[in-house]
Coordinates of C-alpha atoms and ligand atoms in Angstrom, one line a residue:
X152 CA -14.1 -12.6 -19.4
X153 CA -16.5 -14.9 -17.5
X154 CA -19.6 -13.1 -18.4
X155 CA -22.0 -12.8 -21.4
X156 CA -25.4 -12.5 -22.2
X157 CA -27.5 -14.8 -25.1
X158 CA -29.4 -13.3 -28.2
X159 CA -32.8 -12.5 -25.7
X160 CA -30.3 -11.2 -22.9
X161 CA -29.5 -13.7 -20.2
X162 CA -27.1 -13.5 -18.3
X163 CA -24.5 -16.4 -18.5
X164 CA -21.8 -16.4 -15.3
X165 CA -19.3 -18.6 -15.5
X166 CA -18.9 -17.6 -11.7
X167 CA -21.1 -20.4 -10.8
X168 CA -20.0 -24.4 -11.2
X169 CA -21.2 -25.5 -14.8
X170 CA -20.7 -29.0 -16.0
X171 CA -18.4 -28.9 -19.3
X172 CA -21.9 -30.9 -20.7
X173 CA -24.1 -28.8 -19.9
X174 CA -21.8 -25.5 -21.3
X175 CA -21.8 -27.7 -24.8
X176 CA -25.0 -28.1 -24.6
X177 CA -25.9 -24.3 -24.2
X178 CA -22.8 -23.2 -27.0
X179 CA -24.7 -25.4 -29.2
X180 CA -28.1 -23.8 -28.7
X181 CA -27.0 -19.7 -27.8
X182 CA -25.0 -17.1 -29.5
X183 CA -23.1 -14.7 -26.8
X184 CA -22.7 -11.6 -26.8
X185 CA -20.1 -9.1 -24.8
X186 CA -22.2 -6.8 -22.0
X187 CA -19.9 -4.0 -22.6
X188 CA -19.6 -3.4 -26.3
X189 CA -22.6 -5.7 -27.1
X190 CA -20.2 -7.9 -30.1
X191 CA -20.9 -11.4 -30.4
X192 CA -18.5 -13.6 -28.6
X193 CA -16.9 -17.1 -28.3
X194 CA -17.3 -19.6 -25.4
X195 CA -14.0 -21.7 -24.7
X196 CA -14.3 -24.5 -23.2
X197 CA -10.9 -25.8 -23.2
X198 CA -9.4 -28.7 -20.8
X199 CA -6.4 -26.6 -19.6
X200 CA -7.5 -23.4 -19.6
X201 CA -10.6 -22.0 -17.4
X202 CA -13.9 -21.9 -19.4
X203 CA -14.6 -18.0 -20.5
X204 CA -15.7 -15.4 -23.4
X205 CA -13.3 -14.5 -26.2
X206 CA -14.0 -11.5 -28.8
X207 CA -13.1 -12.3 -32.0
X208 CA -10.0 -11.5 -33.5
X209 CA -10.0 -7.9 -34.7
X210 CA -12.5 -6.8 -32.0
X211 CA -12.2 -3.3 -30.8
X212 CA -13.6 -3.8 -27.3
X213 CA -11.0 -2.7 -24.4
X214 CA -11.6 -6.3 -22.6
X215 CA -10.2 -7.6 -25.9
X216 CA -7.4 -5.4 -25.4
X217 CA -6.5 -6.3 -21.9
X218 CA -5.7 -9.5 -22.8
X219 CA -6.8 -10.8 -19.4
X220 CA -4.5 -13.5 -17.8
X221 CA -6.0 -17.1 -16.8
X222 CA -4.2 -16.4 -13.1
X223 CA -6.9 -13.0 -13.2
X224 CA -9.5 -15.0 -14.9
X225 CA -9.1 -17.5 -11.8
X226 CA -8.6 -15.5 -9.0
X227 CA -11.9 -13.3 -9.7
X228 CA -14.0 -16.6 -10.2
X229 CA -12.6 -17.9 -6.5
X230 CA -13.0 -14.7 -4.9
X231 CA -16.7 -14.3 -6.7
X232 CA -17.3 -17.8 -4.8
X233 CA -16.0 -16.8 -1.6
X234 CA -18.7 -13.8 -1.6
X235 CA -21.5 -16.0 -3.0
X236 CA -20.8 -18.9 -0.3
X237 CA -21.1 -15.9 2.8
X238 CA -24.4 -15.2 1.2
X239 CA -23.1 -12.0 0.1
X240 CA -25.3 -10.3 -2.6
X241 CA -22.7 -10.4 -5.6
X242 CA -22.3 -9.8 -9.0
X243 CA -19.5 -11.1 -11.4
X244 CA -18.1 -8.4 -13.9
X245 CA -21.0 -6.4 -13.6
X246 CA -21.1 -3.5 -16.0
X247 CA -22.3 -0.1 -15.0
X248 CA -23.4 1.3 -17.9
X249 CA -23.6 4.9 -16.3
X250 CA -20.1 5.2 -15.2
X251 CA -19.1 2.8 -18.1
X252 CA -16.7 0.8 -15.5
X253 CA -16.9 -2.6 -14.9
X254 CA -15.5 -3.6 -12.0
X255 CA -14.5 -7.5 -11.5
X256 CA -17.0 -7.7 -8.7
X257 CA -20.0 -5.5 -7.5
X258 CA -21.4 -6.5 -4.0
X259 CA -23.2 -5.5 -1.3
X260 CA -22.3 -5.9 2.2
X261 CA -23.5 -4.0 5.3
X262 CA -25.7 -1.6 3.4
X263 CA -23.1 -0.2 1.1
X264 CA -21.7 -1.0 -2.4
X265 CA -18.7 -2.4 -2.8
X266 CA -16.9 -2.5 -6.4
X267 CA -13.9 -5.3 -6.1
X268 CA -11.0 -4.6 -8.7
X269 CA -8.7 -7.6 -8.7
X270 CA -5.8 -6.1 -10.3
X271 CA -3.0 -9.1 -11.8
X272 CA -1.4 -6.1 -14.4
X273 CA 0.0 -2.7 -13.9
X274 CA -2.1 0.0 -15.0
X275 CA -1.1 3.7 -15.6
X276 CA -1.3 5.8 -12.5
X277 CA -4.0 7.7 -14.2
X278 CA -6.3 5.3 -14.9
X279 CA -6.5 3.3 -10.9
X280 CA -7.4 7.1 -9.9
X281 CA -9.8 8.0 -12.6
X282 CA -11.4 4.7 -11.5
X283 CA -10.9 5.1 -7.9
X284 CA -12.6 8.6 -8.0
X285 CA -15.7 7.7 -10.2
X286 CA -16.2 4.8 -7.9
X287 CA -16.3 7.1 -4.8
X288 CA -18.4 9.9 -6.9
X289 CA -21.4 6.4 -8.0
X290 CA -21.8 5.6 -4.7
X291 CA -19.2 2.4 -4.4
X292 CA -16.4 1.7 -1.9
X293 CA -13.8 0.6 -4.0
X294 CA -11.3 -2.2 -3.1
X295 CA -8.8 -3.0 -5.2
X296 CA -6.9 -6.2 -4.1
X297 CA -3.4 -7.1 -6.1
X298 CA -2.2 -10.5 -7.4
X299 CA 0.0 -12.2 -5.2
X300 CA 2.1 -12.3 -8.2
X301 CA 3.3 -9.0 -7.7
X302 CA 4.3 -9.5 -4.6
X303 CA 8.1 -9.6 -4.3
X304 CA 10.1 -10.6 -1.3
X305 CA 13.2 -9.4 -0.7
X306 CA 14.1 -10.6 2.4
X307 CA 12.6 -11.8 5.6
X308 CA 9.8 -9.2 6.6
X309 CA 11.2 -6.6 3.7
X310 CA 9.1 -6.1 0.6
X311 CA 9.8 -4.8 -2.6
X312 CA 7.6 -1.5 -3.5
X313 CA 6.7 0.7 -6.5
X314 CA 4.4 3.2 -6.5
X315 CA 2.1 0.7 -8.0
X316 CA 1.9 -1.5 -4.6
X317 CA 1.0 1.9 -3.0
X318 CA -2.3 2.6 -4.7
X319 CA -3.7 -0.6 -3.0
X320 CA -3.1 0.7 0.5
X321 CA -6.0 0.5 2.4
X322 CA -6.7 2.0 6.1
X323 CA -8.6 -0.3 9.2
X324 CA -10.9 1.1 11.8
X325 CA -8.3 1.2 14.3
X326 CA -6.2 3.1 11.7
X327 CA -3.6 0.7 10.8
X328 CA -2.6 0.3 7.6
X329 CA -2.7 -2.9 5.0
X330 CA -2.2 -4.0 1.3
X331 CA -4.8 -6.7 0.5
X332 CA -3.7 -9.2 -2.0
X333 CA -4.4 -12.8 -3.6
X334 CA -3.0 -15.9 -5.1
X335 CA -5.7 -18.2 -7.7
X336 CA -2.8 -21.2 -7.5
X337 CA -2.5 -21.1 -3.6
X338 CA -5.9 -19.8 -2.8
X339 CA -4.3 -18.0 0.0
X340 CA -5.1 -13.9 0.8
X341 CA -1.9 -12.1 1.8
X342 CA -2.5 -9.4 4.1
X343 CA 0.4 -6.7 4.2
X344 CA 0.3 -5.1 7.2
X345 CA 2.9 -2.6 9.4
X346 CA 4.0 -1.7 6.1
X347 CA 6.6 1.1 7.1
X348 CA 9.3 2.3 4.0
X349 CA 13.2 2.7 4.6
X350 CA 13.8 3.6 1.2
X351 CA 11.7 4.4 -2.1
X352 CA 11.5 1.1 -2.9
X353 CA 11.5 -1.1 0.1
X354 CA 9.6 -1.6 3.1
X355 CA 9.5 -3.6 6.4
X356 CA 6.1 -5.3 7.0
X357 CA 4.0 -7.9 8.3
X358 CA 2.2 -10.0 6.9
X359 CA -1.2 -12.5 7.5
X360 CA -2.0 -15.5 5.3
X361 CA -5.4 -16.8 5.1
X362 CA -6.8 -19.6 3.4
X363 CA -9.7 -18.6 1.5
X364 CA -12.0 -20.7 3.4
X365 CA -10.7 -19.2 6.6
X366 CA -11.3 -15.8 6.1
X367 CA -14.8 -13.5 6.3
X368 CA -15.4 -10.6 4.3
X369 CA -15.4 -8.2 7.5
X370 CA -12.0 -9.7 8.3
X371 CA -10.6 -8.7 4.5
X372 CA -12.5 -5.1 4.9
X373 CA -11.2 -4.7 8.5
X374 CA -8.6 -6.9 9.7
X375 CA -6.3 -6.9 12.8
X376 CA -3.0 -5.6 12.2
X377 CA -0.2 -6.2 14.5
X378 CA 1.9 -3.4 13.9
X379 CA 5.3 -4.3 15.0
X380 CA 8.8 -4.3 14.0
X381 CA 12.6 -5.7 14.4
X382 CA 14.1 -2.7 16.1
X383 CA 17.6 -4.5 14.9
X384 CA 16.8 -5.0 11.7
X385 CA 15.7 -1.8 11.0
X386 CA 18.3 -0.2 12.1
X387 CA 20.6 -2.5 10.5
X388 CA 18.7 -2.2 6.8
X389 CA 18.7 1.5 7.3
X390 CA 22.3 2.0 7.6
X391 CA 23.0 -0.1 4.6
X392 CA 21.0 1.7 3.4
X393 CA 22.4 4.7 3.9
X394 CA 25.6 3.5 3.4
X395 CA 24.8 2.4 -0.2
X396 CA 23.1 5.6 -1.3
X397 CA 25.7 7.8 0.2
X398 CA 28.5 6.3 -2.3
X399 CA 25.9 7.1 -5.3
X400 CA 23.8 10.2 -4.3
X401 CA 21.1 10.9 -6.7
X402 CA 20.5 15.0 -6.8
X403 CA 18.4 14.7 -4.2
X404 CA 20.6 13.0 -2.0
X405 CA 23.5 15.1 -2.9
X406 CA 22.1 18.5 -1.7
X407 CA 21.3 16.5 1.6
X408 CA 24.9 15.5 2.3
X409 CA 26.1 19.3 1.4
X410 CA 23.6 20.1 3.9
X411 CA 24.4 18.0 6.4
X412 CA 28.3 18.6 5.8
X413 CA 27.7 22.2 6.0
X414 CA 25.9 21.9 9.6
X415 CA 29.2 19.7 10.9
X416 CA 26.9 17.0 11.2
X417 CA 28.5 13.7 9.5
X418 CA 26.1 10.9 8.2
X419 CA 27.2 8.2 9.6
X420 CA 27.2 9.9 13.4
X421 CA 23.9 10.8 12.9
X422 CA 22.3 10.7 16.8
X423 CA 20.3 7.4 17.3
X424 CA 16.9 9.4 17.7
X425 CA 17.3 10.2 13.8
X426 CA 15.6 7.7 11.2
X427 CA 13.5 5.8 13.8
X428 CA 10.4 4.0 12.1
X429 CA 7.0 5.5 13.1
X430 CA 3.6 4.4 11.3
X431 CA 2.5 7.0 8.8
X432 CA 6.3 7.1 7.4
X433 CA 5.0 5.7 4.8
X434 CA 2.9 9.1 4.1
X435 CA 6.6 10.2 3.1
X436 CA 8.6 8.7 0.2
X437 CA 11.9 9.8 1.3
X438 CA 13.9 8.0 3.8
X439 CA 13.0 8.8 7.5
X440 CA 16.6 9.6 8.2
X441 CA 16.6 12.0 5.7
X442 CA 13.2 14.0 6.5
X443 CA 13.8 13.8 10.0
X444 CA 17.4 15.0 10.0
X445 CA 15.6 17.9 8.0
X446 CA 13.5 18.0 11.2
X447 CA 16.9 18.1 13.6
X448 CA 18.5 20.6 11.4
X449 CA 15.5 22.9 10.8
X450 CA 14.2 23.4 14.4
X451 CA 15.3 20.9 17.4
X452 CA 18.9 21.3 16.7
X453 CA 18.3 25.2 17.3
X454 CA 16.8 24.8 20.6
X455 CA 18.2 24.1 24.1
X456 CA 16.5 22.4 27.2
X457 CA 13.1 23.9 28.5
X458 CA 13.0 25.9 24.8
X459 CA 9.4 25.7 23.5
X460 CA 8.6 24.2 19.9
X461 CA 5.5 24.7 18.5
X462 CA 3.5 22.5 15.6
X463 CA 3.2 25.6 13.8
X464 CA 6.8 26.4 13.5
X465 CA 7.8 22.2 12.7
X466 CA 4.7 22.3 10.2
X467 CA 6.3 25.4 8.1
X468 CA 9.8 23.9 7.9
X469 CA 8.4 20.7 7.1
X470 CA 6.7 22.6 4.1
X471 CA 9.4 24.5 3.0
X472 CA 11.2 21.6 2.4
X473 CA 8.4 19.6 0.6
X474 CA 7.9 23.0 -1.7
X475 CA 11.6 22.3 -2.2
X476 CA 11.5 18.9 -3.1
X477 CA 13.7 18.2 -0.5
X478 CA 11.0 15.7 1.0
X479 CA 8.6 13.8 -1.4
X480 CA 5.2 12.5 -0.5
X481 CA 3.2 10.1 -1.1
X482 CA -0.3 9.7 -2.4
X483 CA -3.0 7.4 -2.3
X484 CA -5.9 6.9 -4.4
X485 CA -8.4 5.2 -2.0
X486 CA -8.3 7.5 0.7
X487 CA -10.2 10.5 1.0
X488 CA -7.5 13.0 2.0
X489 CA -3.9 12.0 3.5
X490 CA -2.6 14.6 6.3
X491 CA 1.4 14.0 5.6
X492 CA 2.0 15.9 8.6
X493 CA 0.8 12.8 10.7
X494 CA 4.0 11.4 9.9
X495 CA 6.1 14.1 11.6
X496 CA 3.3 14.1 14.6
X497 CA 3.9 10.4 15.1
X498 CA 7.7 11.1 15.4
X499 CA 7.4 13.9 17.6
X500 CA 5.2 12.0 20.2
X501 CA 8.2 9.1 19.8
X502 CA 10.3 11.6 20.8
X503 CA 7.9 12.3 24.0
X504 CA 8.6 8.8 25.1
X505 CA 11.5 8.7 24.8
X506 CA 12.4 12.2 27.0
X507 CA 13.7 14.2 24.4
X508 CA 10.2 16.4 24.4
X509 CA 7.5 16.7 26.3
X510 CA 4.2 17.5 25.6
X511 CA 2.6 21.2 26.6
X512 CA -0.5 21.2 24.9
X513 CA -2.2 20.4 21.7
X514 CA 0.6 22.5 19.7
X515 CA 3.4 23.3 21.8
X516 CA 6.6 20.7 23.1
X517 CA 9.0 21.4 25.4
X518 CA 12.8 20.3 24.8
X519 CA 13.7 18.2 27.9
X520 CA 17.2 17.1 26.2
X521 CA 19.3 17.4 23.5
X522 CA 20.0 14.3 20.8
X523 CA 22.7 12.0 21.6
X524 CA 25.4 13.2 19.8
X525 CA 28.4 11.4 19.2
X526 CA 32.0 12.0 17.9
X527 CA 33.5 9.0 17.2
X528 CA 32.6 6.1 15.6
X529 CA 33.4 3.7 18.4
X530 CA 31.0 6.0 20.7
X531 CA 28.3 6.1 18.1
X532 CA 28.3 2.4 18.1
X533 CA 28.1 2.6 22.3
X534 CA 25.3 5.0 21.9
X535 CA 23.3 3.4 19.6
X536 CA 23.6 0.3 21.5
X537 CA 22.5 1.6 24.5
X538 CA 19.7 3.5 23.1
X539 CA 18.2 0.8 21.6
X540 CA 18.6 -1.8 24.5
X541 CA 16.8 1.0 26.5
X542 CA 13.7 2.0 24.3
X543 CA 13.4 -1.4 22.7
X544 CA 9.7 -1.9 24.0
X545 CA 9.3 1.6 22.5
X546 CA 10.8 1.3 19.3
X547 CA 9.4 -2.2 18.1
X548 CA 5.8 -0.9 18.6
X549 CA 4.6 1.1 15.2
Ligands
ZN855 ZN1 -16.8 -6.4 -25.7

């Protein structure tokens, strides 16, 4: 940990930009002791590794416990700088004795409290919400912002996700979504933006680099995402995808192929309006060509041209099948409330522009056509071709 306070309770930050001497000079003179569980601790003042606070060994105090990594250590000292130099009232590990919490930063910015959790480990599930939710309940804005380190590239523009990644998924005024993360050895914020899921565990983004120097609070809080992506390679992925699950179905998967089989639909000449990327798909765990052949199944595969649909009748299917577990959500601890059904709404209104709906009011669509369906594999591959040289403006805007 960076901070302590001496035997008559001053603060010592090791935030700020001591001289090695003048540290000596103080360790010498002062005893330190922990803020959180009041034991007396150690000053290191190593040549490799970054100055800080030990426990002793034996110490019962969780930060002893955490076993805090230099590369964590680091990072909060750099971003603790980067809020000082804006002149941003700020306040290195400050302990809230109240909610017992001690965030890695507490500042203040526009009138509100901010609590900064730079987050370089997993941590249970439980805990991040816990946290999350007595941060929201004290009066803080919580922003948790993940080590670059656990940031895994799979390919270009694909990401590798766990549910982990997921808690740190924050929303922008202009309600685009982002995952705001940091590297100590690059300085260098890594915005992931247009973050939209094929599969459980992988996910096509976007993503912003920004020097440290280069980049303003506001712009972290509230930055401008462009949300974008490869129409090809989506649909490229997403049939490997499919492809590779479909020779090892899970239970899951296995009820959704019965089903599938047992409409005389087949897989792999599924129509090329069915698992299209839309921007709160990543609301919904399971693969878009999953919940929204669910969607084709359950209610536009029943209808015919100038049929009405309404949200109503979309929004119970859509239920049944989560009560099911045939589609899974997904949750995230720093918003208020998530509407999953967004996700089905921005799919429907894709469908608008691309003429297979039309709108006929707040709840109600018309069918104008019917899905392209195709029978052979040769006319599939025409189909989809053509679809996607048509709508390609459409498609590659999330
Ligand atoms: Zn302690």
């Amino acid at each position: 940990m960076l901070t302590a306070h001496t035997k008559i309770g001053t603060k010592v930050c090791l935030g700020y930009e001591y001289k090695k001497e003048t540290l000596l000079y103080l360790r010498n003179k002062e005893d330190f002791f922990c803020p959180v569980c009041g034991e007396q601790v150690t000053l290191k003042l190593g040549d490799r590794r970054i100055f800080h606070f030990a426990h002793k060994r034996g110490s019962t105090c969780r930060d002893f416990y955490e076993n805090e990594s230099i590369y964590h250590m680091e990072g909060k000292r750099q971003l603790f700088q980067w809020l000082v130099n804006q002149k941003i009232s700020a306040e290195l590990e400050f302990y809230d004795k109240e909610i017992q919490q001690r965030p890695d930063i507490m500042f203040l910015y526009n009138g509100k409290r901010y609590a900064l959790e730079y987050q370089c480990s997993t941590i249970p599930e439980k805990i991040f919400i816990k946290r999350t939710k007595t941060y929201f309940q004290n009066g803080y804005i919580p922003i948790w912002i993940i080590g670059s380190n656990h940031i895994k590239q799979k390919m270009r523009n694909v990401l590798s996700f766990s549910n982990f990644h997921f808690f740190f998924l924050r929303k922008t005024s202009d309600g685009s979504f982002y995952i705001p993360s940091y590297c100590p050895e690059k300085r260098l914020f890594h915005l992931v933006g247009s973050i939209i899921s094929y599969s459980v565990k992988n996910a096509f983004v976007q993503s912003s680099n920004f020097e440290i120097e280069n980049i303003s609070v506001r712009e972290l809080l509230d930055p401008k995402i462009v949300n974008q992506i490869s129409v090809d390679h989506w649909s490229t992925e997403i049939e490997k995808f499919n492809f590779y699950w479909s020779l090892h179905p899970g239970p899951r998967e296995n009820s959704f192929l019965h089903e599938v089989y047992n409409q005389n639909l087949n897989l792999f000449l599924l129509p090329p309006e069915i698992g299209l990327p839309v921007r709160h798909s990543i609301f919904i765990e399971t693969s878009p060509t999953i919940w929204q052949t669910y969607l084709y199944i359950d209610v536009l595969s029943k209808k015919n041209p100038k049929e009405l649909i309404s949200l109503k009748e979309i929004e119970i299917n859509f239920k049944k099948r989560i009560n099911r577990k045939e589609i899974i959500l997904r949750n995230f601890p720093q918003f208020y409330e998530v509407n999953h059904f967004i996700a089905v709404l921005d799919y429907l209104l894709l469908l608008v522009k691309l003429g297979i709906l039309s709108r006929k009011g707040e709840t109600l669509f018309e069918i104008q056509r019917n899905l392209t369906k195709s029978l052979t594999n040769r006319k599939k591959e025409e189909n989809k071709l053509f679809f996607k040289q048509k709508y390609h403006h459409i498609l590659s805007k999330i």
